[in-house]
PDB file of C-alpha atoms in Angstrom:
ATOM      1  CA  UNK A  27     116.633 100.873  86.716  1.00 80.00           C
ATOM      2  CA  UNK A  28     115.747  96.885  85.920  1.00 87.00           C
ATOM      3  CA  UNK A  29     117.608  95.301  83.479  1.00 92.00           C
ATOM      4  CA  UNK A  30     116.289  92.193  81.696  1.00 95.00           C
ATOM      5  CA  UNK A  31     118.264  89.712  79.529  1.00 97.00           C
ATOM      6  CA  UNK A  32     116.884  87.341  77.614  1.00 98.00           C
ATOM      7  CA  UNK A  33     118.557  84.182  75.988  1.00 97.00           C
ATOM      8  CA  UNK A  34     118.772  82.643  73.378  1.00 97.00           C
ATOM      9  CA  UNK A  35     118.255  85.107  70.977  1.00 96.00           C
ATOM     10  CA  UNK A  36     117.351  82.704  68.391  1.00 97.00           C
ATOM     11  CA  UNK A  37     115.762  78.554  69.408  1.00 98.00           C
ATOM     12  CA  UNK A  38     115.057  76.029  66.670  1.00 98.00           C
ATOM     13  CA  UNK A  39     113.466  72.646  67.694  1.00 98.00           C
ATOM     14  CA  UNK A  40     111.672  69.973  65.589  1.00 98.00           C
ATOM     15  CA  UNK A  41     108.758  69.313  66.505  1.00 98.00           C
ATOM     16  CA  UNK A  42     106.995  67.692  69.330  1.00 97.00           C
ATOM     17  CA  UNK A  43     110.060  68.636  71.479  1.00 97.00           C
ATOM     18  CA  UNK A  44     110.569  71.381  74.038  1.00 98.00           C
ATOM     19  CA  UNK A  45     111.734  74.528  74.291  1.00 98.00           C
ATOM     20  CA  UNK A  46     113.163  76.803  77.083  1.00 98.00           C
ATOM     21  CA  UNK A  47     113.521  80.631  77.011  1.00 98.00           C
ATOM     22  CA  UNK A  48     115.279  82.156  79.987  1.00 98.00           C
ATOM     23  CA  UNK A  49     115.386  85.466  81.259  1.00 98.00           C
ATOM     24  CA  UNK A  50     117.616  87.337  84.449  1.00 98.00           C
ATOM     25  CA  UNK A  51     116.663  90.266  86.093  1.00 96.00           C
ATOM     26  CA  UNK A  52     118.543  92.315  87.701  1.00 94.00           C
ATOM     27  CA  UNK A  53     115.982  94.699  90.245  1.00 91.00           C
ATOM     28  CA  UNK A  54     115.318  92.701  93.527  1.00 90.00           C
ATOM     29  CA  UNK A  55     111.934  94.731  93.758  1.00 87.00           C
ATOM     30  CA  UNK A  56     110.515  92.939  91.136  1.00 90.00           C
ATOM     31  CA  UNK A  57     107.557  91.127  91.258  1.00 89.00           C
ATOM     32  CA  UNK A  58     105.652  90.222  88.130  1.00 90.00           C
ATOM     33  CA  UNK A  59     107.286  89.026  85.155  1.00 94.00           C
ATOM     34  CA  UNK A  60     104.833  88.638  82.185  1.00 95.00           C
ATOM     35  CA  UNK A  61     106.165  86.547  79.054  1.00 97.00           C
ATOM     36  CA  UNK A  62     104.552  87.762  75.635  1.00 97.00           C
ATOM     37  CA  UNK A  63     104.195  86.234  72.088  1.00 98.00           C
ATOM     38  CA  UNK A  64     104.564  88.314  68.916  1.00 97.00           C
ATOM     39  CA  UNK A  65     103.856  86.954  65.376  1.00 96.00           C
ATOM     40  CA  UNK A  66     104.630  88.531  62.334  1.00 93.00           C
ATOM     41  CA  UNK A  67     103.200  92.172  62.013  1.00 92.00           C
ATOM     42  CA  UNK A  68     101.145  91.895  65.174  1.00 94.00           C
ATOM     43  CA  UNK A  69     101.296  93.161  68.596  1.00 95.00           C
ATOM     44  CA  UNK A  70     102.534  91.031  71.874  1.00 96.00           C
ATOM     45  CA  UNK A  71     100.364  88.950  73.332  1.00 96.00           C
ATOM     46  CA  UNK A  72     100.326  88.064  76.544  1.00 95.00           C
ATOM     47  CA  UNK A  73     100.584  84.337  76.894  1.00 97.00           C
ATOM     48  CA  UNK A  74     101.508  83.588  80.666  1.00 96.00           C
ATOM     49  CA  UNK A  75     102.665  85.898  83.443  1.00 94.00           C
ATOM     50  CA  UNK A  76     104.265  84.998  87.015  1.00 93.00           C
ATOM     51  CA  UNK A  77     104.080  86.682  90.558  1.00 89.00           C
ATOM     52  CA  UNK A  78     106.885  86.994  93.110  1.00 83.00           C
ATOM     53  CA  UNK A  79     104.577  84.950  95.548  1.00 84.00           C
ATOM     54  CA  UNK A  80     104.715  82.136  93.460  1.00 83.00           C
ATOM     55  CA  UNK A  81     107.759  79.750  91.774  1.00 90.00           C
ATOM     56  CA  UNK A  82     105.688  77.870  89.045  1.00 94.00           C
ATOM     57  CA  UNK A  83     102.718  77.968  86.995  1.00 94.00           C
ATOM     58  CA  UNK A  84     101.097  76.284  84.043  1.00 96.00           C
ATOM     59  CA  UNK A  85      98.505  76.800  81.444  1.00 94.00           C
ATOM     60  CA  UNK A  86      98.129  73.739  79.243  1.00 96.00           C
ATOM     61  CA  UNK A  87     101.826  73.215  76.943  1.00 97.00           C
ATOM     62  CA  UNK A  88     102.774  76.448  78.489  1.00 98.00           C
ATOM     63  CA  UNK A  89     104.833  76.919  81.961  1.00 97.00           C
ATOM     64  CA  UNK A  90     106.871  79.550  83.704  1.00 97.00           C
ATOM     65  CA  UNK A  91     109.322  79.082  86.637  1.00 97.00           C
ATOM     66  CA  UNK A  92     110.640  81.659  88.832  1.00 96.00           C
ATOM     67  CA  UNK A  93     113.694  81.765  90.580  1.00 95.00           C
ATOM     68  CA  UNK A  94     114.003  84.780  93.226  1.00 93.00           C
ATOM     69  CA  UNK A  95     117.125  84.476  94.553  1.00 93.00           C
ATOM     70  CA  UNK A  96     118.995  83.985  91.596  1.00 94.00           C
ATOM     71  CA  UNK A  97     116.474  86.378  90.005  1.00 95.00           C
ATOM     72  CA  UNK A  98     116.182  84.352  87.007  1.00 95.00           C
ATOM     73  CA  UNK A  99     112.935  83.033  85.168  1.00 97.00           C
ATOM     74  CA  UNK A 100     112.051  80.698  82.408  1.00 98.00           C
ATOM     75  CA  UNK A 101     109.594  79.929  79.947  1.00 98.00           C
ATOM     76  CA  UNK A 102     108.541  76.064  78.642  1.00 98.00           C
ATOM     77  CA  UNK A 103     106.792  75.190  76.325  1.00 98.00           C
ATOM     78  CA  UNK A 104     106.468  71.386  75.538  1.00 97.00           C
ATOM     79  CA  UNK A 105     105.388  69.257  72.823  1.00 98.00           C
ATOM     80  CA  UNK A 106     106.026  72.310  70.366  1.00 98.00           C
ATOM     81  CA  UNK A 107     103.708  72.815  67.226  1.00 97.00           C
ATOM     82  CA  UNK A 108     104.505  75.175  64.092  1.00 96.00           C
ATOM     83  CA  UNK A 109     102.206  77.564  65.250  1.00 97.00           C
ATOM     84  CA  UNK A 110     104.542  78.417  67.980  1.00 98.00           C
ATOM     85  CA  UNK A 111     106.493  79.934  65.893  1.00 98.00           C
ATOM     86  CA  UNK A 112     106.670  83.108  66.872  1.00 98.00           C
ATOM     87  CA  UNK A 113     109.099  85.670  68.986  1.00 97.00           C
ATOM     88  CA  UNK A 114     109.136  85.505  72.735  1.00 98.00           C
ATOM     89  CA  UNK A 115     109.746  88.617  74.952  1.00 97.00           C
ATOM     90  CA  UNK A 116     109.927  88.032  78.853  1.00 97.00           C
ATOM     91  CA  UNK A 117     109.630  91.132  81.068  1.00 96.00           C
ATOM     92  CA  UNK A 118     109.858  92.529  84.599  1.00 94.00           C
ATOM     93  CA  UNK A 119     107.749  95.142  86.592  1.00 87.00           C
ATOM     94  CA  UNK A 120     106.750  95.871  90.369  1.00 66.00           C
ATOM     95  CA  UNK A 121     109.291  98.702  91.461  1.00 56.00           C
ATOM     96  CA  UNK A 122     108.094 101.850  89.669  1.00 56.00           C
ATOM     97  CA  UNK A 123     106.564 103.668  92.513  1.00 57.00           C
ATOM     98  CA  UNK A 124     103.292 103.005  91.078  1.00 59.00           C
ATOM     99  CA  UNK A 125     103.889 103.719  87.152  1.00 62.00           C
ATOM    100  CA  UNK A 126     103.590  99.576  86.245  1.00 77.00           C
ATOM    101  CA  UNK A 127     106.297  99.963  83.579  1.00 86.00           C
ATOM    102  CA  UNK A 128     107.324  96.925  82.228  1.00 91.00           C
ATOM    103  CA  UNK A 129     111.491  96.274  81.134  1.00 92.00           C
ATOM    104  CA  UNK A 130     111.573  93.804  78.370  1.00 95.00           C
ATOM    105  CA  UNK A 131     113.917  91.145  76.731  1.00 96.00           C
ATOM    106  CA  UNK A 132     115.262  91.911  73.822  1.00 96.00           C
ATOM    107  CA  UNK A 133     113.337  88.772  72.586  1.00 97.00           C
ATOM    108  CA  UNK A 134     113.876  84.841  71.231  1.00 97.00           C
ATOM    109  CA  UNK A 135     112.738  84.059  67.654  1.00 97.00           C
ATOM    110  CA  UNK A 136     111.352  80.265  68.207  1.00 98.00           C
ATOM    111  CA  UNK A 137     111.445  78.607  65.176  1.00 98.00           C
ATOM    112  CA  UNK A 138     109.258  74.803  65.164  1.00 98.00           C
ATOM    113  CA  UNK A 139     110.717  72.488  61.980  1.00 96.00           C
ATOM    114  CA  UNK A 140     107.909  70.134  60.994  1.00 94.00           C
TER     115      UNK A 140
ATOM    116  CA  UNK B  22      91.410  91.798  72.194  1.00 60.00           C
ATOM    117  CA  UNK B  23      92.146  94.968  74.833  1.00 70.00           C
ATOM    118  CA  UNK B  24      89.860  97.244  72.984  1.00 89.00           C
ATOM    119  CA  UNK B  25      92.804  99.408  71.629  1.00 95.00           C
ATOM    120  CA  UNK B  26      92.929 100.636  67.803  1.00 96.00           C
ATOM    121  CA  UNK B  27      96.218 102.837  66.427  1.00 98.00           C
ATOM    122  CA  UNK B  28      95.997 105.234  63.372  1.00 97.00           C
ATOM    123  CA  UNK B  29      97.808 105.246  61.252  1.00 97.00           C
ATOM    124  CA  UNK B  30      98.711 101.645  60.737  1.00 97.00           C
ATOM    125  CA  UNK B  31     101.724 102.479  58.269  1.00 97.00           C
ATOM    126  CA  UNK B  32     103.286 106.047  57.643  1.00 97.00           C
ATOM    127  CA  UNK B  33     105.951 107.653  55.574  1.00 98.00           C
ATOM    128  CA  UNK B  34     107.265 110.495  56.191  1.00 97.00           C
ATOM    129  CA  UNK B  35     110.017 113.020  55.542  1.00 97.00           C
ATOM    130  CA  UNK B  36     112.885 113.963  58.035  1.00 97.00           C
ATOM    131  CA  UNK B  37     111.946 117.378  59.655  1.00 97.00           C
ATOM    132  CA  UNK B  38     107.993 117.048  59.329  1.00 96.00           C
ATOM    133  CA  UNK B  39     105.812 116.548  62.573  1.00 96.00           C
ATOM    134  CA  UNK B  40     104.141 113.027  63.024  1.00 97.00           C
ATOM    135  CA  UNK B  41     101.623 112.550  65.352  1.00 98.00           C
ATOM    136  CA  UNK B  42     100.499 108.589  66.206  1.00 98.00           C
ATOM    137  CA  UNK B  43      97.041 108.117  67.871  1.00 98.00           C
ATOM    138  CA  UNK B  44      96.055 105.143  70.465  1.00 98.00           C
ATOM    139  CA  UNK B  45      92.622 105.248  70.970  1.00 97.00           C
ATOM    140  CA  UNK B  46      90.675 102.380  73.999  1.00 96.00           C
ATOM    141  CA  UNK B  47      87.297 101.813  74.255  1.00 93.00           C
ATOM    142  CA  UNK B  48      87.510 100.762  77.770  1.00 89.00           C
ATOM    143  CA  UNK B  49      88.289 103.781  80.264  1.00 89.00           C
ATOM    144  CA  UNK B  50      91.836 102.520  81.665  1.00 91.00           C
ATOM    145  CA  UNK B  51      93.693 104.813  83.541  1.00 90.00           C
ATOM    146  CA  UNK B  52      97.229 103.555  82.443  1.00 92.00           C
ATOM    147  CA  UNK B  53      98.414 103.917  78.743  1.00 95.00           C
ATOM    148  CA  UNK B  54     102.153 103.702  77.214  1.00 96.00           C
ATOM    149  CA  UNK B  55     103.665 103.811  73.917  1.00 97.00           C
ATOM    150  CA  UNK B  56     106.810 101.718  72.932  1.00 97.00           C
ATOM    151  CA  UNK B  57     109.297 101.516  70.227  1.00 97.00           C
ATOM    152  CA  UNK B  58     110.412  98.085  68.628  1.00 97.00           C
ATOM    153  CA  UNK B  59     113.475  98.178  66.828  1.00 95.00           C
ATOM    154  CA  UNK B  60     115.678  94.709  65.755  1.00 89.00           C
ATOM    155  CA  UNK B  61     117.944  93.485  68.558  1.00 85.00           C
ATOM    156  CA  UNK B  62     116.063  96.591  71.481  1.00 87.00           C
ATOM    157  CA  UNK B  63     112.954  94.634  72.068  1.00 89.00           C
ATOM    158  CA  UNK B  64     110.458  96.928  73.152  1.00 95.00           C
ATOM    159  CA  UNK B  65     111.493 100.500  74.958  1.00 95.00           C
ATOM    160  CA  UNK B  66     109.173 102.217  76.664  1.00 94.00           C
ATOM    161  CA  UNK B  67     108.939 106.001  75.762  1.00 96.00           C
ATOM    162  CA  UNK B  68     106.209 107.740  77.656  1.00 96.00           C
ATOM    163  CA  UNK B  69     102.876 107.032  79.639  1.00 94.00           C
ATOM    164  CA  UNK B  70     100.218 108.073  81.436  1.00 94.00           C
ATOM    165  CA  UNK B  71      98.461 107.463  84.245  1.00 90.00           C
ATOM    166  CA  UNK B  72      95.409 109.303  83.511  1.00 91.00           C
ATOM    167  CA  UNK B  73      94.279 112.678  81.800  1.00 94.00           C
ATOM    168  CA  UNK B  74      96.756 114.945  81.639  1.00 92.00           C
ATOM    169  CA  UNK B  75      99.370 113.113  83.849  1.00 93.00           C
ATOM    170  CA  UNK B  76     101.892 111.748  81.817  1.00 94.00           C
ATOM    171  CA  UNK B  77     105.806 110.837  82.415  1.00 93.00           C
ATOM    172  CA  UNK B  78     108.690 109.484  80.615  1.00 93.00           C
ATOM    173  CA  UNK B  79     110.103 106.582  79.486  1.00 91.00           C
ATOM    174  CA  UNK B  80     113.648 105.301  79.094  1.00 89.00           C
ATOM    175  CA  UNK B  81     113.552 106.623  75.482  1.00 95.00           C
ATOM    176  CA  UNK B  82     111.812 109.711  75.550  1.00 95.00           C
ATOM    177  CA  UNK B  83     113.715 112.211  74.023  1.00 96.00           C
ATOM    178  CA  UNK B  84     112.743 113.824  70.081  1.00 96.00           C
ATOM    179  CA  UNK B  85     108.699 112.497  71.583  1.00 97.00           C
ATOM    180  CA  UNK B  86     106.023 114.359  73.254  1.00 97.00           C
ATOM    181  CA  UNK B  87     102.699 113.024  74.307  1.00 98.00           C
ATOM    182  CA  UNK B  88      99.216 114.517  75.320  1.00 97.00           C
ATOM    183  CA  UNK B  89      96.027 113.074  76.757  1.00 97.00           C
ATOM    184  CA  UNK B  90      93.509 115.054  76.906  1.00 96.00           C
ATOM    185  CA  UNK B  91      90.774 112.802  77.347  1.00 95.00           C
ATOM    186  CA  UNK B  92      90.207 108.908  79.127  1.00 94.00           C
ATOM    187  CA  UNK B  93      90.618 107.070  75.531  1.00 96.00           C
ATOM    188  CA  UNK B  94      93.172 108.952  73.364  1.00 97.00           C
ATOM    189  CA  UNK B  95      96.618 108.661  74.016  1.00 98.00           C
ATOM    190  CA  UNK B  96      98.938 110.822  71.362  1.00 98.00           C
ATOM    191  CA  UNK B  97     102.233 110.551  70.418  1.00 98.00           C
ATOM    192  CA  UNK B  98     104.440 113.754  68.355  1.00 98.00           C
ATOM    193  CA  UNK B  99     107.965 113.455  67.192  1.00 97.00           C
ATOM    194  CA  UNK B 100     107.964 117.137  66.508  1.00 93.00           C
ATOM    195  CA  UNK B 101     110.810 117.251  63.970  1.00 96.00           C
ATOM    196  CA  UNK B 102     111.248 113.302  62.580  1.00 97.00           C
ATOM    197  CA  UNK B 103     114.480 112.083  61.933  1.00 97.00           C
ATOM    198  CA  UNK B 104     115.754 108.917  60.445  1.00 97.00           C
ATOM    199  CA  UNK B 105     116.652 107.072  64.037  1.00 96.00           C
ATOM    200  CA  UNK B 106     112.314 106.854  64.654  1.00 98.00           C
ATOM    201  CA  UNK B 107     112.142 104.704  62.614  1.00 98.00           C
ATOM    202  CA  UNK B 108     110.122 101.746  64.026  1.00 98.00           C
ATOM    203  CA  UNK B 109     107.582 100.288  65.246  1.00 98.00           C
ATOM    204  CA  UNK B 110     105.449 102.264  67.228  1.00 98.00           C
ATOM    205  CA  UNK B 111     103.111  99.692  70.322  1.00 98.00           C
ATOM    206  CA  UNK B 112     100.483 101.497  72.147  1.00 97.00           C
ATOM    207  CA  UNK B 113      99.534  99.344  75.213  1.00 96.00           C
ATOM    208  CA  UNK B 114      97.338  99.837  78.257  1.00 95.00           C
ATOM    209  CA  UNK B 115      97.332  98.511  81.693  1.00 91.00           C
ATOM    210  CA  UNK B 116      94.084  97.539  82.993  1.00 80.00           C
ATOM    211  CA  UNK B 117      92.527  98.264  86.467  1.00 69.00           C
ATOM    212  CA  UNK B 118      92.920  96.037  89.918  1.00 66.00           C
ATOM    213  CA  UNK B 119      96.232  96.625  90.879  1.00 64.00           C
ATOM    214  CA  UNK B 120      97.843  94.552  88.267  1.00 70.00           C
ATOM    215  CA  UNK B 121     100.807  95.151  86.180  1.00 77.00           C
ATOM    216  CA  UNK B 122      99.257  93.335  83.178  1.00 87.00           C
ATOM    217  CA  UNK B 123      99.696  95.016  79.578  1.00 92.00           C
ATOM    218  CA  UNK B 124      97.877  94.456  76.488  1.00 94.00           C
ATOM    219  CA  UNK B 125      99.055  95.705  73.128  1.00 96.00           C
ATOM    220  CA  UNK B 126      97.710  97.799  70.064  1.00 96.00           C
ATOM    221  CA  UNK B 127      98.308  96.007  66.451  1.00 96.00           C
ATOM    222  CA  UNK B 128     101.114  98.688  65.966  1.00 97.00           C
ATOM    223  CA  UNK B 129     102.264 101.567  63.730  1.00 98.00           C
ATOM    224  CA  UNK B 130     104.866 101.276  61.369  1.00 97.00           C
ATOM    225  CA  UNK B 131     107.040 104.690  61.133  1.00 98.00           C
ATOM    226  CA  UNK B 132     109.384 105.334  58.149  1.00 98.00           C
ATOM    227  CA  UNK B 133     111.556 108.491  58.244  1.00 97.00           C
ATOM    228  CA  UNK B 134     113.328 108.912  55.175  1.00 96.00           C
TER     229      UNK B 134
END
């Protein structure tokens, strides 16, 4: 089955700088790779996702870049605030025969110092 | 907000007593799952479903059963808890189109003492 590792487990930047999360897979099948954001005692939330089809996309501070043939992808976010402090979880999906299960990270605690 | 409420929010419990955890969705998807998040795992799927009464397991599946019986309830039983469930229990659901997308309950937190 996939295997997805995430690194590092644990980012600390001041703020107003940049931070990178980055994730391997290891399942050539797969094609979507979702990146999630969990705050204390809530549920992940889904804050930008990636295709196979595609090797970059951006919503606002936010980005994800995909690299198939090393099968690695990253998160950025830039010109951090305190309120991204949070934990990130990447993930993988696509070869399931049709079940859509998701393999995640074992997750990055991003911590923003004011 | 995916439309998806979990009950009970917190639970303790005893080892050897039956739990059940309850995902409810107000919005007729077909695909449902439940997870477990435990420090240094991330999140590990244990069973879904891919619509009434079809359901299959997860890389974690063993000590849980599930049941669906109808489009908005997806339940979760550890028949006999022990110790090693406790967690954090995610229901999430996958909505229609063809895409993979997820979006997560607010969670249950399971003590077994």
């Amino acid at each position: 089955g996939e295997n997805v590792e995430q690194h590092p487990s644990t980012l600390s930047v001041q703020e107003g700088d940049s931070a990178v999360i980055k994730c391997t897979y290891s399942d050539s099948a797969s094609n979507y790779f979702p990146w999630y954001k969990q705050e204390l005692g809530k549920g992940p939330q889904l804050i930008i996702d990636i295709r196979s089809n595609v090797g970059e996309k951006k919503d606002q501070r936010i980005a994800v870049t995909l690299n198939k043939t090393a099968k690695h992808f990253s998160l950025h976010i830039t010109e951090t605030q305190p309120e991204d402090s949070a934990v990130y979880f990447c993930a993988a999906s696509g070869s399931g025969a049709g079940s859509y299960q998701l393999t995640f990270g074992k997750g990055t605690k991003l911590s923003v110092i004011p | 907000d995916a439309g998806i409420t979990q009950s009970p929010r917190h639970k303790v419990t005893e080892t050897g007593t039956p739990v059940t955890l309850r995902c409810h969705q107000t919005e007729n998807h077909r695909y449902m799952y439940w997870y477990r998040q435990d420090p240094g795992h991330g999140l590990r799927l244990i069973h879904y479903s891919y619509g009434v009464k079809d359901t299959d397991k997860g890389e974690v599946s063993d000590g849980y059963s599930v049941s669906r019986s109808k489009t908005e309830d997806f339940l979760l039983t550890l028949e006999s808890a022990t110790s090693s469930q406790t967690s954090v229990y995610f229901c999430a659901i996958k909505r229609g189109g063809g895409t993979d997308t997820q979006y997560f309950g607010p969670g249950t937190r399971l003590t077994v003492l």
